[in-house]
mmCIF file of C-alpha atoms in Angstrom:
data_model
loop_
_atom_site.group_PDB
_atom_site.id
_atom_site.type_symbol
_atom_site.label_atom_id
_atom_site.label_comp_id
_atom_site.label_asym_id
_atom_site.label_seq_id
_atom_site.Cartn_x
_atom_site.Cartn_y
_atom_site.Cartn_z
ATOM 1 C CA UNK A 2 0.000 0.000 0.000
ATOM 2 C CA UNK A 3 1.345 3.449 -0.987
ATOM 3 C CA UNK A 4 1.625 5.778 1.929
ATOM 4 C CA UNK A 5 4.072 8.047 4.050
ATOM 5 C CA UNK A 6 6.170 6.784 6.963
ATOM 6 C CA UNK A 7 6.945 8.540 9.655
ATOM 7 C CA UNK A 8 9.273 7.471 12.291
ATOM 8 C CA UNK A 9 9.961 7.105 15.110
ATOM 9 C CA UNK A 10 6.215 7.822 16.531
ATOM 10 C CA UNK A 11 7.928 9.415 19.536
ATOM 11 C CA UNK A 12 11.371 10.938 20.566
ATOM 12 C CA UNK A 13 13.032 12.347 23.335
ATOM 13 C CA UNK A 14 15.649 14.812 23.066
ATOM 14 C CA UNK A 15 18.006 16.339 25.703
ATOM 15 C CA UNK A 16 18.564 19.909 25.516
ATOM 16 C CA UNK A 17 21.407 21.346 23.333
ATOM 17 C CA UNK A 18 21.180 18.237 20.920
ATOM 18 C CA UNK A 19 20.165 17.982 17.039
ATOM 19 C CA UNK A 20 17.770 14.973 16.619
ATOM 20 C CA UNK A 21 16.202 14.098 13.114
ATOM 21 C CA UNK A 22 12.873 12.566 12.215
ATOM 22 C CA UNK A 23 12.341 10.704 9.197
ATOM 23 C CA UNK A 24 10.055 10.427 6.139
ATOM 24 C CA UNK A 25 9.901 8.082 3.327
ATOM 25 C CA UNK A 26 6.584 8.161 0.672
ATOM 26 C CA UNK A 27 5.954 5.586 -1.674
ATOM 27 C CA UNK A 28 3.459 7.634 -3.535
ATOM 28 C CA UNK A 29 5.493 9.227 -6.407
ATOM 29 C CA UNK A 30 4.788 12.550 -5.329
ATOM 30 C CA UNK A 31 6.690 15.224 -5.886
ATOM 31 C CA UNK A 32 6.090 17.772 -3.379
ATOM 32 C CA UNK A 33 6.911 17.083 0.580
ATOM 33 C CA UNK A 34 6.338 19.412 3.644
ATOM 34 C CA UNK A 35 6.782 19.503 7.392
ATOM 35 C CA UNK A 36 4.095 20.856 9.598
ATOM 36 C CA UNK A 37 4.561 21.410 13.659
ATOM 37 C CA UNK A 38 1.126 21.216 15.245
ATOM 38 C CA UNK A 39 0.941 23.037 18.726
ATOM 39 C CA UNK A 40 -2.326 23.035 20.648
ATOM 40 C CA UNK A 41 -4.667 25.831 19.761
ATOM 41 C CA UNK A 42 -2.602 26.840 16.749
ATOM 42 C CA UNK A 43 -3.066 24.308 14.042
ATOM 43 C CA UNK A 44 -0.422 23.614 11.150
ATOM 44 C CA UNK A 45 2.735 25.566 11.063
ATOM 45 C CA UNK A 46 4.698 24.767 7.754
ATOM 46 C CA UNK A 47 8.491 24.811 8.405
ATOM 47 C CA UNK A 48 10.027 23.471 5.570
ATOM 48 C CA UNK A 49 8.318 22.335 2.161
ATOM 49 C CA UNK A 50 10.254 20.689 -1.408
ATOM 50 C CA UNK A 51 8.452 20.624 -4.745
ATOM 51 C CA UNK A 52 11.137 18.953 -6.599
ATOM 52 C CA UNK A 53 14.566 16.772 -5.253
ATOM 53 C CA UNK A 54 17.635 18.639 -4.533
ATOM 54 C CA UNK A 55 15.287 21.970 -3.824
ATOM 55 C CA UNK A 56 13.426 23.216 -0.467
ATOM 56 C CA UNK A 57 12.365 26.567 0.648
ATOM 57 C CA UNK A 58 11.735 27.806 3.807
ATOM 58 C CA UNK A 59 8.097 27.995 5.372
ATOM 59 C CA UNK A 60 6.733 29.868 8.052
ATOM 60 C CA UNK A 61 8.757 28.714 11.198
ATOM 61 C CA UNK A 62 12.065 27.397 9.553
ATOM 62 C CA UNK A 63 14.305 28.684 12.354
ATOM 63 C CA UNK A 64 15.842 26.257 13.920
ATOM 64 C CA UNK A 65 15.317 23.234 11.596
ATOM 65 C CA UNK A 66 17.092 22.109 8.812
ATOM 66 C CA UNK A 67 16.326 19.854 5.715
ATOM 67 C CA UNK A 68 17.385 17.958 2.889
ATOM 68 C CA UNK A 69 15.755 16.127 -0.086
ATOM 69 C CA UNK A 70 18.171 14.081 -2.019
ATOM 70 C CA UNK A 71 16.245 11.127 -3.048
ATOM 71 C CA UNK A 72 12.052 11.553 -3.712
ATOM 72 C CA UNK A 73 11.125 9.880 -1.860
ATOM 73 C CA UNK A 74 12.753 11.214 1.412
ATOM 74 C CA UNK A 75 12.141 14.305 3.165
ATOM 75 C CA UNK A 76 14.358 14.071 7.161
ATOM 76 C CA UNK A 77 14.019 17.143 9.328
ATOM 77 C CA UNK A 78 16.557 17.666 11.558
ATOM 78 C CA UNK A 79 15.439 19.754 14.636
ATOM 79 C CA UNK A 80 18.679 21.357 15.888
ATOM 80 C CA UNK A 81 19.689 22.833 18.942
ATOM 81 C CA UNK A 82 19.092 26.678 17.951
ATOM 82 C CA UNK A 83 15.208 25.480 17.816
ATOM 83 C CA UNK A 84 14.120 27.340 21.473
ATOM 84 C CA UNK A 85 10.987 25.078 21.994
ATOM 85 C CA UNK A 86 11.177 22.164 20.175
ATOM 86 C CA UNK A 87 8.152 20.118 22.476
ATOM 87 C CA UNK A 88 5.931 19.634 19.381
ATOM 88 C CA UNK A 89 3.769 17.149 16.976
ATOM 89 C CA UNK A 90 5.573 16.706 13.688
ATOM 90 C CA UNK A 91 3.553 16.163 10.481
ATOM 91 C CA UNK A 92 5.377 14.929 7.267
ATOM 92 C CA UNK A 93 3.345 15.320 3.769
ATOM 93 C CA UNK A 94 3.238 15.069 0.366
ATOM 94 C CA UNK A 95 1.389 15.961 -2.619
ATOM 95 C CA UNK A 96 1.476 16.148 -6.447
ATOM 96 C CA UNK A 97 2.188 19.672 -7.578
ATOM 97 C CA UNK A 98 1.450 21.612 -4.651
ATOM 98 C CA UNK A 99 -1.714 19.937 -3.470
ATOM 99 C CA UNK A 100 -4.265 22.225 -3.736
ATOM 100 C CA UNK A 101 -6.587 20.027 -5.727
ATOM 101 C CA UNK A 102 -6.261 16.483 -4.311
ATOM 102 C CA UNK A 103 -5.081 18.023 -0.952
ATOM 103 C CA UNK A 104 -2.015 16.039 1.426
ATOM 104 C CA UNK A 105 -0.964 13.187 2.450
ATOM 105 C CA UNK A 106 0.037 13.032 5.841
ATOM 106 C CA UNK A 107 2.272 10.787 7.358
ATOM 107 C CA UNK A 108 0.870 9.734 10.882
ATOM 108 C CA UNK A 109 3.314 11.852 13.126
ATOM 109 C CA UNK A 110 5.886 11.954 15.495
ATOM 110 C CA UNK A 111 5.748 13.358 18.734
ATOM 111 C CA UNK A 112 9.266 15.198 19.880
ATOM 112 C CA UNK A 113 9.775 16.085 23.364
ATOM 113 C CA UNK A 114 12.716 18.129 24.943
ATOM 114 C CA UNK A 115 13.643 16.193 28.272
ATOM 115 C CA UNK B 9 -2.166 37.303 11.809
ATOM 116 C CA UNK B 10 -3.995 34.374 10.576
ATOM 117 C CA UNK B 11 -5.223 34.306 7.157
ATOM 118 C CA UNK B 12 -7.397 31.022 7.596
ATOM 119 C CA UNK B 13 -9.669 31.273 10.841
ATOM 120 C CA UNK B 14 -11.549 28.358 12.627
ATOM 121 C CA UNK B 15 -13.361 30.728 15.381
ATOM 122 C CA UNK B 16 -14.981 28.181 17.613
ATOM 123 C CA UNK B 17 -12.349 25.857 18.905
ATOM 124 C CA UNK B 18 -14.777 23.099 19.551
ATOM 125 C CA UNK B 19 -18.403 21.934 18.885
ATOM 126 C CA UNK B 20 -20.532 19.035 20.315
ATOM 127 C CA UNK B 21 -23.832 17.445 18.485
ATOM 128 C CA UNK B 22 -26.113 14.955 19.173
ATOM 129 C CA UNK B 23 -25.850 11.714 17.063
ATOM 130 C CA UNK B 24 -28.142 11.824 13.963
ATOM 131 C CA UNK B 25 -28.035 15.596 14.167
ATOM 132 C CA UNK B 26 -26.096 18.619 11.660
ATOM 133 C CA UNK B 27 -22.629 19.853 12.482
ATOM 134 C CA UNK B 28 -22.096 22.738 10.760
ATOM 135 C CA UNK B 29 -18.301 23.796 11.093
ATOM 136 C CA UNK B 30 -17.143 27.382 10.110
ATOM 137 C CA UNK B 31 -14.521 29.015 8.202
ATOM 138 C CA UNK B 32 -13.519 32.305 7.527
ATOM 139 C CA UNK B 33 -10.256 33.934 5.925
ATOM 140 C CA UNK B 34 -8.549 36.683 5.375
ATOM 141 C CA UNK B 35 -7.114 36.956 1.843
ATOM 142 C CA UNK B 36 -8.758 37.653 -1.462
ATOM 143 C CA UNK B 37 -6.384 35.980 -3.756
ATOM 144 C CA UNK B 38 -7.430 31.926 -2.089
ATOM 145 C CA UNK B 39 -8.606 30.563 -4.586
ATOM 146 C CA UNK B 40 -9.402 26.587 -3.383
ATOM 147 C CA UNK B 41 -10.452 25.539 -0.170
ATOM 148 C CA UNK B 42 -10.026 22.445 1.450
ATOM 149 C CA UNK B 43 -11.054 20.521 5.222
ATOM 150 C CA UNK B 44 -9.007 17.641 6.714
ATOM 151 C CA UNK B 45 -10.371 15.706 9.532
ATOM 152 C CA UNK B 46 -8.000 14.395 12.276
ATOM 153 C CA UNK B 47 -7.672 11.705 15.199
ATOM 154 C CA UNK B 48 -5.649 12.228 18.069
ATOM 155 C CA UNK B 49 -2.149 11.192 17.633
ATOM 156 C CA UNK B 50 -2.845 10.628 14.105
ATOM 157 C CA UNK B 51 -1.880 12.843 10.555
ATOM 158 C CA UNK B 52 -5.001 14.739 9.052
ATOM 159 C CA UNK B 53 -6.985 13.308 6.225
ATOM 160 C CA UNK B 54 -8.145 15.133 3.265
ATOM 161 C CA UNK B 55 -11.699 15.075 3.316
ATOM 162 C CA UNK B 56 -13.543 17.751 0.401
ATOM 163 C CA UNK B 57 -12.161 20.577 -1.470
ATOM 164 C CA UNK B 58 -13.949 23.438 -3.175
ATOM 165 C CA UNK B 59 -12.568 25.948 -6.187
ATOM 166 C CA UNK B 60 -13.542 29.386 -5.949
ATOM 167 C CA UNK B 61 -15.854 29.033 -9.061
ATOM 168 C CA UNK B 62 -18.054 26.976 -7.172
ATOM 169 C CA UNK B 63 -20.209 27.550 -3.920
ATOM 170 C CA UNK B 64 -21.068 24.157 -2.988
ATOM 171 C CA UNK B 65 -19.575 20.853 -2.990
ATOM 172 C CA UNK B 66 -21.055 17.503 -1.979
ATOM 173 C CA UNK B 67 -19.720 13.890 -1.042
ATOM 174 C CA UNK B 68 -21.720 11.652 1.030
ATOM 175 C CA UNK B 69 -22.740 13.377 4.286
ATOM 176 C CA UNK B 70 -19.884 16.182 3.832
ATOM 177 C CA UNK B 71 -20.979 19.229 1.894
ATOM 178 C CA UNK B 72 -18.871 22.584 1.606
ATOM 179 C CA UNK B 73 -20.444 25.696 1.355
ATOM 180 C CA UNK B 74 -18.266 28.800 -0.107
ATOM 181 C CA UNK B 75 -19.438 32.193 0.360
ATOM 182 C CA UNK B 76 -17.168 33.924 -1.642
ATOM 183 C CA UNK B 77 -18.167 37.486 -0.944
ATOM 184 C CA UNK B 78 -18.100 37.017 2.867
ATOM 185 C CA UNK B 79 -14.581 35.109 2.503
ATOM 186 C CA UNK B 80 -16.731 32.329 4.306
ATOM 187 C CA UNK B 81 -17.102 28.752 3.951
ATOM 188 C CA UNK B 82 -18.568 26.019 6.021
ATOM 189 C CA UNK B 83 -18.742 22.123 6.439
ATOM 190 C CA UNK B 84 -22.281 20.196 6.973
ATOM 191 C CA UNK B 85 -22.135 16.857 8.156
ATOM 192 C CA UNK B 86 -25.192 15.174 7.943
ATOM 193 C CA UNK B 87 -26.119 12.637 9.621
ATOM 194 C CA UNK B 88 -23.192 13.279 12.287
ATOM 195 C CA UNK B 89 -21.922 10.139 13.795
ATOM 196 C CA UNK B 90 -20.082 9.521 16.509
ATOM 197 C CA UNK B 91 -17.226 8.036 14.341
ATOM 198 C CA UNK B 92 -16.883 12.012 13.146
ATOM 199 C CA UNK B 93 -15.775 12.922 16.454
ATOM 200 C CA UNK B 94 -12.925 14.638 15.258
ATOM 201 C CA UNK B 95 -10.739 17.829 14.632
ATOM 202 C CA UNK B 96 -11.520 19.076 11.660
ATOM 203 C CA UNK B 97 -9.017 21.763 10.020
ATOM 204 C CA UNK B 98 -10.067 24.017 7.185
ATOM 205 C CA UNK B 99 -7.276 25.314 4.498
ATOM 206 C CA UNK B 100 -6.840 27.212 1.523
ATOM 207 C CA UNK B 101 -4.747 27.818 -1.266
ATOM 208 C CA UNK B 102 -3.970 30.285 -4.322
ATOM 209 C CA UNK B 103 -4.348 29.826 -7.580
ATOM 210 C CA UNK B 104 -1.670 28.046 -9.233
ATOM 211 C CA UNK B 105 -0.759 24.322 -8.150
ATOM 212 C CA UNK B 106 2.282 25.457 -6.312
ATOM 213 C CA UNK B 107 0.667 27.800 -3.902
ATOM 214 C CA UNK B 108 1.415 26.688 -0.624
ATOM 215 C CA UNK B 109 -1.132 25.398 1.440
ATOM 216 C CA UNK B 110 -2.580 27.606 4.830
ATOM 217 C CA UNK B 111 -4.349 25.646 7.239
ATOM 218 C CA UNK B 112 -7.345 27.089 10.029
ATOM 219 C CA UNK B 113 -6.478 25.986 14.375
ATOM 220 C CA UNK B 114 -8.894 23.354 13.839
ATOM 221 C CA UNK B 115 -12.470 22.734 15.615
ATOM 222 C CA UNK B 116 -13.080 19.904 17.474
ATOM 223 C CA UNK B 117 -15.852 18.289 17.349
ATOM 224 C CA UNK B 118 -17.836 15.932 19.328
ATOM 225 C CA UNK B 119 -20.494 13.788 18.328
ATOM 226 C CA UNK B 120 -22.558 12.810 21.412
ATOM 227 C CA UNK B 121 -24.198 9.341 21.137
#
């Protein structure tokens, strides 16, 4: 079954180190995207790629980094400089942007600074 | 300043009953709209979209409304079933297919048996 894999569901990070949370899609698509859901405050996009080898910034990028060498791969790294990391992480993808057949979301993984 | 607003954080309805779930943004230039329904701990799920040049959309028991002059749109569930219990996020996007897509807080909303 195509889908998006997120792992691992939950992580626990010490302060002052980088952790990085994977995501692998088997649906072909081109575009990927990390969302950071808080409580009260819905979707936050951080990072989003439309093609390999190219990403852009979103809305809340400080703090995170990405790369997308392969398709079907998207990893965030969360890295130290990110001041409040405690968050749900949402990994998606689409074809061309998604606004017609919407997202795919992975199911998550829940990061919390210890 | 959010350009996609959910205003009522959550909603409860009686089994059998209408949930009507509101939406309201901020910027002229959206031109599709879109609601994704989530479970705790799980991703969303894309549920119905609407383009601008329409004002409703159907599927089953979900319809989308658009009110394109009030920069409004709203979700009817009908029947509403417990297995909707749910938080249900509303989102929109420009006009070409590599807008980025804005998503609403979310409403949650309980279906009471």
């Amino acid at each position: 079954d195509g889908g998006i894999t997120q792992s691992p569901k939950y992580l626990f990070r010490k302060e002052g180190q980088n952790v990085t949370l994977s995501c692998e899609q088997n649906l072909n698509h081109d575009a990927m995207y990390w969302y950071r859901q808080d409580p009260g405050q819905g979707l936050r996009l951080i990072y989003y790629s439309q093609i390999v080898n190219d990403f852009q910034k979103g809305d809340i990028a400080e703090g995170y980094s990405v790369s997308r060498e392969k398709k079907e791969s998207f990893p965030l790294t969360v890295t130290s400089a990110q001041k409040n990391p405690t968050a749900f992480y949402l990994c998606a993808s689409s074809i061309a942007g998604g606004r017609t057949y919407g997202y795919t979301f992975g199911s998550g993984t829940r990061l919390t600074v210890v | 300043d959010q350009q996609v607003k959910q205003n009522s954080p959550s909603l409860s309805v009686q089994e059998g009953r209408i949930s009507i779930l509101n939406c309201d943004y901020t910027n002229s230039m959206f031109d599709y709209f879109l609601w994704y329904k989530k479970y705790p701990a799980e991703g969303p799920t894309f549920l119905i979209s609407i383009s601008s040049i329409k004002d409703k959309n159907e599927d089953g028991r979900f319809t989308v409304f658009l009110n394109k002059s009030a920069k409004h749109l709203s979700l009817h569930i009908v029947p509403s079933q417990p297995g909707d219990s749910a938080v249900y996020f509303c989102a929109a996007s420009g006009k070409t297919s590599y807008d980025k897509v804005i998503f609403g807080p979310g409403t949650s909303l309980s279906v009471i048996p």
